[in-house]
Each structure stands twice: as C-alpha cells, then as structure tokens.
Coordinates of C-alpha atoms in Angstrom, one line a residue:
X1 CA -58.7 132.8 -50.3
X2 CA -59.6 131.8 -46.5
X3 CA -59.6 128.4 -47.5
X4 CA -55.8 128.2 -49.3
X5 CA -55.1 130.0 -46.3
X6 CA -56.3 127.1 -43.2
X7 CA -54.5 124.8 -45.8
X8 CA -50.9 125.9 -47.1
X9 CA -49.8 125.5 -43.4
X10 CA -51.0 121.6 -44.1
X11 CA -48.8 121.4 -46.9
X12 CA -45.9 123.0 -45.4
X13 CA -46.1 120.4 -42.3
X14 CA -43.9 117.1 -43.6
X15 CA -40.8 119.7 -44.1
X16 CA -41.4 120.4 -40.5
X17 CA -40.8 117.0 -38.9
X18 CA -37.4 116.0 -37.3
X19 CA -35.4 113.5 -38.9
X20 CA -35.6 110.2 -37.6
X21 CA -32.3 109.5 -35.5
X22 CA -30.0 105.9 -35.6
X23 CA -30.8 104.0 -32.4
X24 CA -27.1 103.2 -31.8
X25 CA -25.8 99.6 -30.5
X26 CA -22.6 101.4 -30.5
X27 CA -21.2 102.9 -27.5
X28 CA -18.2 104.9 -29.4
X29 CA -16.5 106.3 -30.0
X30 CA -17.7 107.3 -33.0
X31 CA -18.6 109.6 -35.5
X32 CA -22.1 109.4 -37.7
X33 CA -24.5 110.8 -39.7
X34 CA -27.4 112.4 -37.4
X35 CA -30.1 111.1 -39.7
X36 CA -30.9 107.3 -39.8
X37 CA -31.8 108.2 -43.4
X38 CA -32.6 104.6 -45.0
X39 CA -30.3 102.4 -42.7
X40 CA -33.5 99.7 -42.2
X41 CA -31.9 98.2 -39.4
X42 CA -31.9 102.0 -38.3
X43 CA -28.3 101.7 -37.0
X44 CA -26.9 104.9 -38.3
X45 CA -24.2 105.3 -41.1
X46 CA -20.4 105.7 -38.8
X47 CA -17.6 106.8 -40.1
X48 CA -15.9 103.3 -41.6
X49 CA -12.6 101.7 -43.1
X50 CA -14.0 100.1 -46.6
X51 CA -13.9 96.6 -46.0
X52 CA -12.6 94.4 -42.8
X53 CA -10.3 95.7 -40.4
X54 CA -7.9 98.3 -40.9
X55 CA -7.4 99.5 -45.0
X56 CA -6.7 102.7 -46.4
X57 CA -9.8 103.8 -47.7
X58 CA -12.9 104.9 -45.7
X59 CA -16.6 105.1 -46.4
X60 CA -19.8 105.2 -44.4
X61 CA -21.2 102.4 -42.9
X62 CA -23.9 100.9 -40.7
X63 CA -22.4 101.6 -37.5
X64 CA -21.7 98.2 -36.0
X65 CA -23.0 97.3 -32.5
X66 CA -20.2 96.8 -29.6
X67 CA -17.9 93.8 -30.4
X68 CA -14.5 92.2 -29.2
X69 CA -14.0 91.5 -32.5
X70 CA -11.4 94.2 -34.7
X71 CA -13.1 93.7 -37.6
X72 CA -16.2 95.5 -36.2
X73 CA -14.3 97.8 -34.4
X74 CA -13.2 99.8 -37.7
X75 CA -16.0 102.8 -37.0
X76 CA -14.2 103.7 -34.0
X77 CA -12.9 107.1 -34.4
X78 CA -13.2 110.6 -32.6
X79 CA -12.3 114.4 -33.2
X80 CA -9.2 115.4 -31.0
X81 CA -10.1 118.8 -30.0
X82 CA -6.1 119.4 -29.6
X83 CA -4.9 118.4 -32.7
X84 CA -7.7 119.0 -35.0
X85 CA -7.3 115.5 -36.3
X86 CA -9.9 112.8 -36.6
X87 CA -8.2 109.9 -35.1
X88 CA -8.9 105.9 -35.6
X89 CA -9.0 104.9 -31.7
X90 CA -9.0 100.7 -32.6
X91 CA -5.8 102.0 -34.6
X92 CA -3.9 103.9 -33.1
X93 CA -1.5 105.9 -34.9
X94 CA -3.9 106.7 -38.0
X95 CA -6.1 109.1 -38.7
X96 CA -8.2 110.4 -41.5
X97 CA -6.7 112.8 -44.4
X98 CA -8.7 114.7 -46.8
X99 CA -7.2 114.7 -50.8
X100 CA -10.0 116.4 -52.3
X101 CA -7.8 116.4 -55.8
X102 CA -8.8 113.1 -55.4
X103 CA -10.8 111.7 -58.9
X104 CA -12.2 109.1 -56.3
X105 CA -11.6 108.4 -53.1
X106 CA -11.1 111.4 -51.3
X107 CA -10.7 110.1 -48.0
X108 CA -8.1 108.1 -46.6
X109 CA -6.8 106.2 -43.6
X110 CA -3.2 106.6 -42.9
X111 CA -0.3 107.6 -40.4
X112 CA -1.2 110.5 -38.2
X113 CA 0.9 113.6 -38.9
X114 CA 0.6 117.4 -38.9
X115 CA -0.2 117.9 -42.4
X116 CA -3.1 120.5 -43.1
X117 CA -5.3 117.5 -44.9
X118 CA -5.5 115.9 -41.6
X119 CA -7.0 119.0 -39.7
X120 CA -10.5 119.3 -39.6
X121 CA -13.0 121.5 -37.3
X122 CA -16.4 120.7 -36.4
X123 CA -19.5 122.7 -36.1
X124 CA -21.9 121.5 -33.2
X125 CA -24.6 123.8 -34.4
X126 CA -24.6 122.4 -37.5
X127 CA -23.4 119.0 -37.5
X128 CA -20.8 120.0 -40.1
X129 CA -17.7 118.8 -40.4
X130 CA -15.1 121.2 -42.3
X131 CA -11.4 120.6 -43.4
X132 CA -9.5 123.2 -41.1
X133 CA -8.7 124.9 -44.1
X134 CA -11.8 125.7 -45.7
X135 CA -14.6 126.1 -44.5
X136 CA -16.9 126.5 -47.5
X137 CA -16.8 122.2 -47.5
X138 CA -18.3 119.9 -45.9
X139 CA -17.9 116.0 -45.4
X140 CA -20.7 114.8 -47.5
X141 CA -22.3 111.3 -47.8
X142 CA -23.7 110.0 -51.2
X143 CA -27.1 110.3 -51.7
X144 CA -27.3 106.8 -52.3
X145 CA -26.9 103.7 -50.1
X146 CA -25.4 100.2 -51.3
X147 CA -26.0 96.7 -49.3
X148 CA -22.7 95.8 -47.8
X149 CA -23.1 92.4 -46.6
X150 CA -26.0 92.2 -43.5
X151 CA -25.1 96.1 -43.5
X152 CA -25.5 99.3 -45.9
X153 CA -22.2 101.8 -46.8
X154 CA -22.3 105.1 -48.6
X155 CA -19.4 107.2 -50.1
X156 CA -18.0 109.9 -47.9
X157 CA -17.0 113.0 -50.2
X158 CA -16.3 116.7 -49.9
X159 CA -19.0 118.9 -50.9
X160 CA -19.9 122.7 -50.7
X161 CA -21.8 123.0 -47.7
X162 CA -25.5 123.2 -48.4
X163 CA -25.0 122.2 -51.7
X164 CA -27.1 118.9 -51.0
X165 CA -29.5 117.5 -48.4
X166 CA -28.3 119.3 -45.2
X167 CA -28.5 115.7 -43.8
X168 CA -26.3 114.5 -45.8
X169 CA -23.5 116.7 -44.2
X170 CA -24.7 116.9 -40.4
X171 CA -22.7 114.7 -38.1
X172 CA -22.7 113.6 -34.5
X173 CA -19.8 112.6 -32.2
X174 CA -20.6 110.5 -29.3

C-alpha cells in the first residue's frame, strides 16, 4: 500500500508537463496553435491559405518566418476585436467564414462582410476560438500532420470543444 502510494504520483507526472511551444520566426500577425505538437522544424502550425498566395480555402500550416515575399505572407491574419471578424492583413478585404454544413472544407477565405459565419470570439483563458454564435465549437486542427513541401499543414475543422486533444483547439494571437 505505502509503496503504490510514493509511486502513482510517478505515473501521473508526464500528464503534468507543459506542452512544448513553436519558437516563432514570425513576427505576426498571426494566429497559431499554442502547441508545437510535431512541427520538427518546431515553427508552429498558423492559420494558412491552402496553397501559394491568396486562395479560398485555408488550412494550418507551418507558420512561415518573416518574408517580402506574398507567397509567405498568407498566415498573416488577426482577430478584430471590433468586428468579431478574423481578418487576412496581407489581403486586405478578406477574412475567414465558417460553413460548418460544409462536407469538407469548412473554412474559407473570402470578402469581408457582416454575415454571422464571419464572427468569431476568442477565449484567452482557454485558447479557444468559437464561432460568435455558438459557443459549444471550437476551431479544431486534425490530429494528423501532412508534409507540405519543406513545411507540414493540417486541416482546420469545427469541433465540439473538448471533444479532442485540448491542444488541438487552443490558439494564440500574437
């Protein structure tokens, strides 16, 4: 009995250390998961468009270091506290909508408006980003990475919160 005692706190020790966080060559702005998770290069997974430069569709991505060049400028987007949107700042004018009727992609690039699928809220305490409209979901990343190139991308989805790895729904905006 003493013994299981001195070592069940052993065995609950790995679920007590921190996550290991991206070391960003980015200076923003941008929006990315909190945990490196298995980015090797351990650059983070930003907020993306899915491919070069500006498209419709948007993933998660090794966040890019600085560059003068577009084409890594595509995980450069922020929350606008005003408007509730989350806004593309290489370009401007577009901003990220939710369609979670969506059989695929749920998320999408396209002209800013005040539609309610382009409202979201965020939760600092968390690290969880909700559609304005409900909070009971959460943008999610897949649980698994693909090689993009020199880089890795996930899926970005909409999830139940806590339905999954919390760190696969806890974001930070820098």
């Amino acid at each position: 009995m003493i013994r299981s005692a001195i070592f069940m706190p052993l065995l609950l020790l790995p679920t007590l250390v921190a996550a290991d966080a991206p070391q960003l060559q980015n200076s923003g702005p941008i929006i990315y998961l909190s945990d490196n998770l298995d980015e090797p290069d351990m650059l983070g997974y930003c907020i993306d468009t899915q491919d070069r430069g500006q498209t419709e569709r948007i993933q998660l991505h090794s966040c890019k270091p600085d560059t003068d060049d577009a084409t890594g400028r595509d995980v450069l987007f922020s929350l606008n506290a005003d408007t509730g949107r989350i806004e593309h700042q290489e370009y401007a004018g577009f901003c990220l909508t939710a369609d979670p009727d969506a059989a695929a992609t749920v998320f999408g690039l396209v002209t800013c408006s005040d539609a309610e699928d382009q409202k979201f809220t965020f939760d600092s305490q968390s690290g969880q980003i909700h559609p304005a409209d409900d909070d009971t979901m959460c943008l999610t990343a897949a649980a698994e990475s693909t090689q993009a190139g020199p880089f890795y991308s996930r899926a970005l989805g909409l999830d139940a919160c806590g339905a999954v790895d919390a760190a696969l729904q806890s974001f930070t905006m820098q």
